[in-house]
Amino acid sequence: MEVGKLVAIIGDEDTVTGFLLAGVGHRTAKDTNFLICKADTKLDQVEEAFHSFSQRDDVGIILINQHIANDIRHVLKDYNQTIPTVLEIPSKEHPYDPEQDYIMQRVNMFLGGSG
């Protein structure tokens, strides 16, 4: 029997809580599939969570708030795997800006737009 893959979330408290309430959360004795980023969350923690999620075989999608993705943009630019797919999402406090989304920049480049 094939088992589905998890959605991992890196986001602010409201975003992560919403996804956890929707049933996306997964916790084992050694790890979880989410990171709640607060004002005192260190950049190293965010980078480590991203690296951890991107190397897990059981994660198919990584959702990350765009304002947090901007903080680790140097890591995201070097990420070139298809699975897990990284999707940048808006938060309550920070609206989505497709100009900053590297996936949208790639799509625009492939479609012949300015990138």
PDB file of C-alpha atoms in Angstrom:
ATOM      1  CA  MET A   1       0.000   0.000   0.000  1.00  0.00           C
ATOM      2  CA  GLU A   2       1.381   3.385  -0.990  1.00  0.00           C
ATOM      3  CA  VAL A   3       1.391   5.993   1.740  1.00  0.00           C
ATOM      4  CA  GLY A   4       0.738   9.682   0.962  1.00  0.00           C
ATOM      5  CA  LYS A   5       3.210  12.430   1.576  1.00  0.00           C
ATOM      6  CA  LEU A   6       2.999  15.173   4.180  1.00  0.00           C
ATOM      7  CA  VAL A   7       2.695  18.907   3.756  1.00  0.00           C
ATOM      8  CA  ALA A   8       5.343  20.747   5.810  1.00  0.00           C
ATOM      9  CA  ILE A   9       4.724  24.321   6.948  1.00  0.00           C
ATOM     10  CA  ILE A  10       7.132  27.104   7.875  1.00  0.00           C
ATOM     11  CA  GLY A  11       5.134  30.123   8.876  1.00  0.00           C
ATOM     12  CA  ASP A  12       3.881  32.602  11.409  1.00  0.00           C
ATOM     13  CA  GLU A  13       1.702  31.464  14.268  1.00  0.00           C
ATOM     14  CA  ASP A  14      -1.632  32.220  12.572  1.00  0.00           C
ATOM     15  CA  THR A  15      -0.713  30.414   9.351  1.00  0.00           C
ATOM     16  CA  VAL A  16       0.665  27.302  11.024  1.00  0.00           C
ATOM     17  CA  THR A  17      -2.226  27.155  13.496  1.00  0.00           C
ATOM     18  CA  GLY A  18      -4.727  27.322  10.636  1.00  0.00           C
ATOM     19  CA  PHE A  19      -3.075  24.414   8.839  1.00  0.00           C
ATOM     20  CA  LEU A  20      -2.805  22.410  12.062  1.00  0.00           C
ATOM     21  CA  LEU A  21      -6.514  22.938  12.724  1.00  0.00           C
ATOM     22  CA  ALA A  22      -7.198  21.732   9.176  1.00  0.00           C
ATOM     23  CA  GLY A  23      -5.421  18.467  10.034  1.00  0.00           C
ATOM     24  CA  VAL A  24      -2.081  18.983   8.303  1.00  0.00           C
ATOM     25  CA  GLY A  25       0.034  18.583  11.456  1.00  0.00           C
ATOM     26  CA  HIS A  26       2.144  15.494  12.054  1.00  0.00           C
ATOM     27  CA  ARG A  27       4.237  14.842  15.145  1.00  0.00           C
ATOM     28  CA  THR A  28       6.411  11.881  16.055  1.00  0.00           C
ATOM     29  CA  ALA A  29       8.746  11.327  18.983  1.00  0.00           C
ATOM     30  CA  LYS A  30      11.632  12.826  17.018  1.00  0.00           C
ATOM     31  CA  ASP A  31      10.164  15.491  14.710  1.00  0.00           C
ATOM     32  CA  THR A  32       7.217  17.463  13.375  1.00  0.00           C
ATOM     33  CA  ASN A  33       6.231  18.764   9.950  1.00  0.00           C
ATOM     34  CA  PHE A  34       5.934  22.415  10.960  1.00  0.00           C
ATOM     35  CA  LEU A  35       7.877  25.370  12.343  1.00  0.00           C
ATOM     36  CA  ILE A  36       6.168  28.342  13.933  1.00  0.00           C
ATOM     37  CA  CYS A  37       8.267  31.452  13.326  1.00  0.00           C
ATOM     38  CA  LYS A  38       7.979  34.257  15.859  1.00  0.00           C
ATOM     39  CA  ALA A  39       9.900  37.508  16.220  1.00  0.00           C
ATOM     40  CA  ASP A  40      12.601  35.752  18.261  1.00  0.00           C
ATOM     41  CA  THR A  41      13.021  32.778  15.887  1.00  0.00           C
ATOM     42  CA  LYS A  42      16.603  32.704  14.664  1.00  0.00           C
ATOM     43  CA  LEU A  43      17.355  32.553  10.939  1.00  0.00           C
ATOM     44  CA  ASP A  44      19.445  29.410  11.562  1.00  0.00           C
ATOM     45  CA  GLN A  45      16.353  27.644  12.914  1.00  0.00           C
ATOM     46  CA  VAL A  46      14.359  28.514   9.794  1.00  0.00           C
ATOM     47  CA  GLU A  47      17.164  27.371   7.487  1.00  0.00           C
ATOM     48  CA  GLU A  48      17.597  24.133   9.455  1.00  0.00           C
ATOM     49  CA  ALA A  49      13.842  23.428   9.318  1.00  0.00           C
ATOM     50  CA  PHE A  50      13.820  24.012   5.557  1.00  0.00           C
ATOM     51  CA  HIS A  51      16.815  21.713   5.027  1.00  0.00           C
ATOM     52  CA  SER A  52      15.259  19.077   7.266  1.00  0.00           C
ATOM     53  CA  PHE A  53      11.871  19.173   5.506  1.00  0.00           C
ATOM     54  CA  SER A  54      13.445  19.196   2.037  1.00  0.00           C
ATOM     55  CA  GLN A  55      15.455  16.043   2.795  1.00  0.00           C
ATOM     56  CA  ARG A  56      12.611  14.018   4.267  1.00  0.00           C
ATOM     57  CA  ASP A  57      11.147  11.254   2.089  1.00  0.00           C
ATOM     58  CA  ASP A  58       7.694  11.666   3.647  1.00  0.00           C
ATOM     59  CA  VAL A  59       7.268  15.374   2.713  1.00  0.00           C
ATOM     60  CA  GLY A  60       5.777  16.228  -0.688  1.00  0.00           C
ATOM     61  CA  ILE A  61       5.119  19.973  -0.315  1.00  0.00           C
ATOM     62  CA  ILE A  62       6.731  22.680   1.791  1.00  0.00           C
ATOM     63  CA  LEU A  63       4.532  25.712   2.392  1.00  0.00           C
ATOM     64  CA  ILE A  64       6.365  28.813   3.573  1.00  0.00           C
ATOM     65  CA  ASN A  65       5.094  32.297   4.288  1.00  0.00           C
ATOM     66  CA  GLN A  66       6.542  34.616   1.673  1.00  0.00           C
ATOM     67  CA  HIS A  67       7.930  37.091   4.198  1.00  0.00           C
ATOM     68  CA  ILE A  68       9.835  34.225   5.847  1.00  0.00           C
ATOM     69  CA  ALA A  69      10.951  32.904   2.453  1.00  0.00           C
ATOM     70  CA  ASN A  70      12.447  36.327   1.783  1.00  0.00           C
ATOM     71  CA  ASP A  71      14.649  35.874   4.858  1.00  0.00           C
ATOM     72  CA  ILE A  72      16.062  32.592   3.510  1.00  0.00           C
ATOM     73  CA  ARG A  73      15.952  33.532  -0.182  1.00  0.00           C
ATOM     74  CA  HIS A  74      19.642  32.555  -0.544  1.00  0.00           C
ATOM     75  CA  VAL A  75      18.725  28.995   0.501  1.00  0.00           C
ATOM     76  CA  LEU A  76      15.645  28.836  -1.736  1.00  0.00           C
ATOM     77  CA  LYS A  77      17.566  30.032  -4.806  1.00  0.00           C
ATOM     78  CA  ASP A  78      19.937  27.066  -4.413  1.00  0.00           C
ATOM     79  CA  TYR A  79      17.083  24.565  -3.973  1.00  0.00           C
ATOM     80  CA  ASN A  80      16.404  22.763  -7.256  1.00  0.00           C
ATOM     81  CA  GLN A  81      14.456  19.623  -6.338  1.00  0.00           C
ATOM     82  CA  THR A  82      10.969  19.011  -7.681  1.00  0.00           C
ATOM     83  CA  ILE A  83       9.785  17.020  -4.681  1.00  0.00           C
ATOM     84  CA  PRO A  84       9.192  18.361  -2.134  1.00  0.00           C
ATOM     85  CA  THR A  85       7.756  21.322  -3.987  1.00  0.00           C
ATOM     86  CA  VAL A  86       8.164  24.693  -2.274  1.00  0.00           C
ATOM     87  CA  LEU A  87       5.189  27.038  -2.391  1.00  0.00           C
ATOM     88  CA  GLU A  88       5.243  30.558  -0.992  1.00  0.00           C
ATOM     89  CA  ILE A  89       1.992  31.663   0.574  1.00  0.00           C
ATOM     90  CA  PRO A  90       0.743  34.948   2.045  1.00  0.00           C
ATOM     91  CA  SER A  91       0.144  35.587   5.715  1.00  0.00           C
ATOM     92  CA  LYS A  92      -2.433  37.678   7.474  1.00  0.00           C
ATOM     93  CA  GLU A  93       0.061  40.517   7.999  1.00  0.00           C
ATOM     94  CA  HIS A  94       1.989  40.255   4.710  1.00  0.00           C
ATOM     95  CA  PRO A  95       0.162  40.050   1.352  1.00  0.00           C
ATOM     96  CA  TYR A  96       1.468  37.828  -1.442  1.00  0.00           C
ATOM     97  CA  ASP A  97       3.783  39.491  -3.979  1.00  0.00           C
ATOM     98  CA  PRO A  98       4.342  37.390  -7.136  1.00  0.00           C
ATOM     99  CA  GLU A  99       7.359  39.564  -8.004  1.00  0.00           C
ATOM    100  CA  GLN A 100       9.228  38.058  -5.030  1.00  0.00           C
ATOM    101  CA  ASP A 101       8.189  34.435  -5.589  1.00  0.00           C
ATOM    102  CA  TYR A 102      11.047  32.592  -7.272  1.00  0.00           C
ATOM    103  CA  ILE A 103       8.712  29.963  -8.756  1.00  0.00           C
ATOM    104  CA  MET A 104       6.609  32.688 -10.363  1.00  0.00           C
ATOM    105  CA  GLN A 105       9.816  34.304 -11.643  1.00  0.00           C
ATOM    106  CA  ARG A 106      10.802  30.991 -13.273  1.00  0.00           C
ATOM    107  CA  VAL A 107       7.358  30.514 -14.796  1.00  0.00           C
ATOM    108  CA  ASN A 108       7.455  34.059 -16.150  1.00  0.00           C
ATOM    109  CA  MET A 109      10.919  33.442 -17.625  1.00  0.00           C
ATOM    110  CA  PHE A 110       9.772  30.216 -19.339  1.00  0.00           C
ATOM    111  CA  LEU A 111       6.725  31.957 -20.758  1.00  0.00           C
ATOM    112  CA  GLY A 112       8.868  34.690 -22.244  1.00  0.00           C
ATOM    113  CA  GLY A 113       8.071  37.481 -19.806  1.00  0.00           C
ATOM    114  CA  SER A 114      10.573  39.650 -18.028  1.00  0.00           C
ATOM    115  CA  GLY A 115      12.171  37.872 -15.089  1.00  0.00           C
TER     116      GLY A 115
END
